PDB file of C-alpha atoms in Angstrom:
ATOM      1  CA  UNK O  27     122.754 107.562 125.834  1.00 60.00           C
ATOM      2  CA  UNK O  28     121.925 104.070 124.597  1.00 64.00           C
ATOM      3  CA  UNK O  29     124.885 101.711 124.822  1.00 68.00           C
ATOM      4  CA  UNK O  30     124.032  98.670 122.704  1.00 69.00           C
ATOM      5  CA  UNK O  31     126.173  95.872 121.456  1.00 86.00           C
ATOM      6  CA  UNK O  32     127.835  95.867 118.035  1.00 88.00           C
ATOM      7  CA  UNK O  33     124.841  94.148 116.418  1.00 88.00           C
ATOM      8  CA  UNK O  34     122.413  96.724 117.795  1.00 88.00           C
ATOM      9  CA  UNK O  35     124.641  99.564 116.596  1.00 90.00           C
ATOM     10  CA  UNK O  36     124.885  97.971 113.134  1.00 93.00           C
ATOM     11  CA  UNK O  37     121.089  97.529 113.001  1.00 93.00           C
ATOM     12  CA  UNK O  38     120.478 101.142 114.045  1.00 93.00           C
ATOM     13  CA  UNK O  39     122.982 102.435 111.473  1.00 94.00           C
ATOM     14  CA  UNK O  40     121.370 100.355 108.713  1.00 96.00           C
ATOM     15  CA  UNK O  41     117.919 101.576 109.700  1.00 96.00           C
ATOM     16  CA  UNK O  42     119.006 105.248 109.581  1.00 97.00           C
ATOM     17  CA  UNK O  43     120.655 104.770 106.166  1.00 97.00           C
ATOM     18  CA  UNK O  44     117.582 102.947 104.862  1.00 96.00           C
ATOM     19  CA  UNK O  45     115.237 105.728 106.054  1.00 96.00           C
ATOM     20  CA  UNK O  46     117.401 108.487 104.558  1.00 97.00           C
ATOM     21  CA  UNK O  47     117.684 106.680 101.223  1.00 96.00           C
ATOM     22  CA  UNK O  48     113.945 105.990 101.113  1.00 96.00           C
ATOM     23  CA  UNK O  49     113.143 109.619 101.919  1.00 97.00           C
ATOM     24  CA  UNK O  50     115.546 110.937  99.264  1.00 97.00           C
ATOM     25  CA  UNK O  51     114.062 108.724  96.528  1.00 96.00           C
ATOM     26  CA  UNK O  52     110.476 109.388  97.645  1.00 94.00           C
ATOM     27  CA  UNK O  53     111.085 113.163  97.739  1.00 96.00           C
ATOM     28  CA  UNK O  54     112.372 113.034  94.151  1.00 95.00           C
ATOM     29  CA  UNK O  55     109.294 111.117  93.008  1.00 93.00           C
ATOM     30  CA  UNK O  56     106.965 113.545  94.827  1.00 94.00           C
ATOM     31  CA  UNK O  57     108.681 116.513  93.160  1.00 94.00           C
ATOM     32  CA  UNK O  58     108.328 114.879  89.749  1.00 93.00           C
ATOM     33  CA  UNK O  59     104.599 114.256  90.276  1.00 92.00           C
ATOM     34  CA  UNK O  60     104.043 117.839  91.505  1.00 93.00           C
ATOM     35  CA  UNK O  61     104.995 119.100  88.039  1.00 91.00           C
ATOM     36  CA  UNK O  62     101.637 117.785  86.864  1.00 90.00           C
ATOM     37  CA  UNK O  63      99.760 119.469  89.738  1.00 90.00           C
ATOM     38  CA  UNK O  64      99.135 116.134  91.433  1.00 93.00           C
ATOM     39  CA  UNK O  65      99.729 115.054  94.988  1.00 94.00           C
ATOM     40  CA  UNK O  66     101.499 111.746  95.501  1.00 94.00           C
ATOM     41  CA  UNK O  67      98.184 110.254  96.666  1.00 95.00           C
ATOM     42  CA  UNK O  68      96.476 111.497  93.478  1.00 95.00           C
ATOM     43  CA  UNK O  69      99.203 109.915  91.413  1.00 95.00           C
ATOM     44  CA  UNK O  70      99.089 106.627  93.331  1.00 95.00           C
ATOM     45  CA  UNK O  71      95.347 106.295  92.674  1.00 97.00           C
ATOM     46  CA  UNK O  72      95.721 107.177  88.989  1.00 97.00           C
ATOM     47  CA  UNK O  73      98.618 104.754  88.622  1.00 95.00           C
ATOM     48  CA  UNK O  74      96.657 101.930  90.275  1.00 97.00           C
ATOM     49  CA  UNK O  75      93.650 102.499  88.017  1.00 97.00           C
ATOM     50  CA  UNK O  76      95.947 102.776  84.988  1.00 96.00           C
ATOM     51  CA  UNK O  77      97.716  99.489  85.715  1.00 94.00           C
ATOM     52  CA  UNK O  78      94.898  97.441  87.303  1.00 96.00           C
ATOM     53  CA  UNK O  79      91.705  98.920  85.843  1.00 96.00           C
ATOM     54  CA  UNK O  80      88.601 100.019  87.732  1.00 96.00           C
ATOM     55  CA  UNK O  81      88.700  99.444  91.496  1.00 96.00           C
ATOM     56  CA  UNK O  82      86.373  99.820  94.453  1.00 94.00           C
ATOM     57  CA  UNK O  83      87.250 102.646  96.853  1.00 94.00           C
ATOM     58  CA  UNK O  84      87.853 100.150  99.674  1.00 93.00           C
ATOM     59  CA  UNK O  85      90.226  98.132  97.468  1.00 95.00           C
ATOM     60  CA  UNK O  86      92.143 101.292  96.561  1.00 96.00           C
ATOM     61  CA  UNK O  87      92.423 102.134 100.251  1.00 95.00           C
ATOM     62  CA  UNK O  88      93.783  98.663 101.088  1.00 95.00           C
ATOM     63  CA  UNK O  89      96.207  98.411  98.155  1.00 96.00           C
ATOM     64  CA  UNK O  90      97.648 101.886  98.669  1.00 96.00           C
ATOM     65  CA  UNK O  91      97.540 101.728 102.484  1.00 93.00           C
ATOM     66  CA  UNK O  92      95.625 105.010 102.640  1.00 92.00           C
ATOM     67  CA  UNK O  93      92.877 105.200 105.320  1.00 92.00           C
ATOM     68  CA  UNK O  94      89.334 104.937 103.953  1.00 85.00           C
ATOM     69  CA  UNK O  95      88.374 108.496 104.964  1.00 85.00           C
ATOM     70  CA  UNK O  96      91.448 109.897 103.255  1.00 93.00           C
ATOM     71  CA  UNK O  97      91.036 107.841 100.096  1.00 93.00           C
ATOM     72  CA  UNK O  98      87.460 109.053  99.709  1.00 92.00           C
ATOM     73  CA  UNK O  99      88.749 112.637  99.875  1.00 95.00           C
ATOM     74  CA  UNK O 100      91.482 111.890  97.294  1.00 95.00           C
ATOM     75  CA  UNK O 101      89.041 110.186  94.915  1.00 96.00           C
ATOM     76  CA  UNK O 102      86.543 113.041  95.275  1.00 95.00           C
ATOM     77  CA  UNK O 103      89.269 115.565  94.388  1.00 95.00           C
ATOM     78  CA  UNK O 104      90.224 113.500  91.332  1.00 97.00           C
ATOM     79  CA  UNK O 105      86.566 113.343  90.359  1.00 97.00           C
ATOM     80  CA  UNK O 106      86.283 117.135  90.651  1.00 96.00           C
ATOM     81  CA  UNK O 107      89.242 117.407  88.235  1.00 96.00           C
ATOM     82  CA  UNK O 108      87.377 114.993  85.931  1.00 97.00           C
ATOM     83  CA  UNK O 109      90.267 112.512  86.062  1.00 98.00           C
ATOM     84  CA  UNK O 110      88.155 109.680  87.493  1.00 98.00           C
ATOM     85  CA  UNK O 111      84.492 108.834  87.765  1.00 97.00           C
ATOM     86  CA  UNK O 112      82.715 107.020  90.574  1.00 95.00           C
ATOM     87  CA  UNK O 113      79.830 104.660  90.006  1.00 93.00           C
ATOM     88  CA  UNK O 114      77.688 103.306  92.805  1.00 89.00           C
ATOM     89  CA  UNK O 115      77.215  99.545  92.812  1.00 82.00           C
ATOM     90  CA  UNK O 116      73.563  98.674  92.101  1.00 80.00           C
ATOM     91  CA  UNK O 117      73.470  95.571  94.330  1.00 81.00           C
ATOM     92  CA  UNK O 118      75.227  97.189  97.283  1.00 77.00           C
ATOM     93  CA  UNK O 119      74.919 100.977  97.491  1.00 74.00           C
ATOM     94  CA  UNK O 120      77.847 101.187  99.950  1.00 80.00           C
ATOM     95  CA  UNK O 121      80.325 100.230  97.221  1.00 86.00           C
ATOM     96  CA  UNK O 122      81.667 102.729  94.740  1.00 91.00           C
ATOM     97  CA  UNK O 123      83.739 101.697  91.735  1.00 95.00           C
ATOM     98  CA  UNK O 124      86.349 104.187  90.514  1.00 97.00           C
ATOM     99  CA  UNK O 125      87.394 104.351  86.858  1.00 97.00           C
ATOM    100  CA  UNK O 126      89.786 106.559  84.918  1.00 98.00           C
ATOM    101  CA  UNK O 127      88.112 109.044  82.589  1.00 98.00           C
ATOM    102  CA  UNK O 128      89.525 109.803  79.160  1.00 97.00           C
ATOM    103  CA  UNK O 129      91.098 112.935  80.641  1.00 97.00           C
ATOM    104  CA  UNK O 130      92.609 110.890  83.482  1.00 97.00           C
ATOM    105  CA  UNK O 131      93.947 108.274  81.093  1.00 96.00           C
ATOM    106  CA  UNK O 132      95.479 110.968  78.874  1.00 96.00           C
ATOM    107  CA  UNK O 133      97.179 112.536  81.897  1.00 96.00           C
ATOM    108  CA  UNK O 134      98.576 109.272  83.243  1.00 95.00           C
ATOM    109  CA  UNK O 135      99.746 108.330  79.739  1.00 95.00           C
ATOM    110  CA  UNK O 136     101.738 111.558  79.770  1.00 93.00           C
ATOM    111  CA  UNK O 137     102.988 111.319  83.358  1.00 92.00           C
ATOM    112  CA  UNK O 138     103.757 107.601  83.710  1.00 92.00           C
ATOM    113  CA  UNK O 139     106.747 107.372  81.332  1.00 93.00           C
ATOM    114  CA  UNK O 140     108.412 110.297  83.154  1.00 92.00           C
ATOM    115  CA  UNK O 141     107.614 108.619  86.479  1.00 92.00           C
ATOM    116  CA  UNK O 142     109.352 105.429  85.342  1.00 94.00           C
ATOM    117  CA  UNK O 143     112.333 107.466  84.145  1.00 95.00           C
ATOM    118  CA  UNK O 144     112.570 109.307  87.489  1.00 94.00           C
ATOM    119  CA  UNK O 145     112.570 106.028  89.394  1.00 95.00           C
ATOM    120  CA  UNK O 146     115.209 104.659  87.027  1.00 96.00           C
ATOM    121  CA  UNK O 147     117.407 107.708  87.571  1.00 96.00           C
ATOM    122  CA  UNK O 148     117.123 107.271  91.328  1.00 96.00           C
ATOM    123  CA  UNK O 149     118.184 103.624  91.078  1.00 97.00           C
ATOM    124  CA  UNK O 150     120.847 104.142  88.405  1.00 97.00           C
ATOM    125  CA  UNK O 151     123.708 103.747  90.894  1.00 97.00           C
ATOM    126  CA  UNK O 152     122.853 100.034  91.118  1.00 97.00           C
ATOM    127  CA  UNK O 153     123.425  97.429  88.428  1.00 97.00           C
ATOM    128  CA  UNK O 154     120.744  94.859  87.598  1.00 97.00           C
ATOM    129  CA  UNK O 155     122.203  92.224  89.930  1.00 98.00           C
ATOM    130  CA  UNK O 156     122.306  94.683  92.825  1.00 98.00           C
ATOM    131  CA  UNK O 157     118.710  95.705  92.144  1.00 97.00           C
ATOM    132  CA  UNK O 158     117.632  92.049  92.288  1.00 98.00           C
ATOM    133  CA  UNK O 159     119.592  91.534  95.521  1.00 97.00           C
ATOM    134  CA  UNK O 160     118.069  94.639  97.092  1.00 97.00           C
ATOM    135  CA  UNK O 161     114.571  93.565  96.075  1.00 96.00           C
ATOM    136  CA  UNK O 162     115.078  90.126  97.626  1.00 97.00           C
ATOM    137  CA  UNK O 163     116.559  91.565 100.817  1.00 96.00           C
ATOM    138  CA  UNK O 164     113.725  94.075 101.212  1.00 96.00           C
ATOM    139  CA  UNK O 165     111.172  91.287 100.704  1.00 96.00           C
ATOM    140  CA  UNK O 166     112.817  89.277 103.477  1.00 95.00           C
ATOM    141  CA  UNK O 167     112.825  92.267 105.832  1.00 95.00           C
ATOM    142  CA  UNK O 168     109.212  93.123 104.993  1.00 93.00           C
ATOM    143  CA  UNK O 169     107.932  89.576 105.456  1.00 93.00           C
ATOM    144  CA  UNK O 170     109.816  89.203 108.751  1.00 94.00           C
ATOM    145  CA  UNK O 171     108.448  92.523 110.025  1.00 92.00           C
ATOM    146  CA  UNK O 172     104.929  91.503 109.016  1.00 90.00           C
ATOM    147  CA  UNK O 173     105.228  88.274 111.034  1.00 91.00           C
ATOM    148  CA  UNK O 174     106.220  90.274 114.147  1.00 91.00           C
ATOM    149  CA  UNK O 175     102.795  91.947 114.366  1.00 78.00           C
TER     150      UNK O 175
END
């Protein structure tokens, strides 16, 4: 069994708590999205298009950290459901722009307010100051981890 110092034990404990909390919140969000017969990846794409407008498939892949092969599959499934449409770029036929359809926009207009409410419920144990502190702390951890690569 690993016998670390107090700092290592504290770090490991924090990491386990962080993972469990993240999983619990994420599971609740996934369950909420499932009510609309969407996968979390479907929802993430729809939400991105809803909030940022039309995007290239590669940009969607990068922003959502979903591999390019997987994002193509997700976008194709959304296109089959007539929630998005793909348009090939005339100047460069390798690029496809993805846009919400009217049906997709209507669905995300229905789903998004509930999504925001679900997230709010999951974070309701924190007051506004604690939420700001947590956001700042997570930014610090994320930026430090990114520099370690």
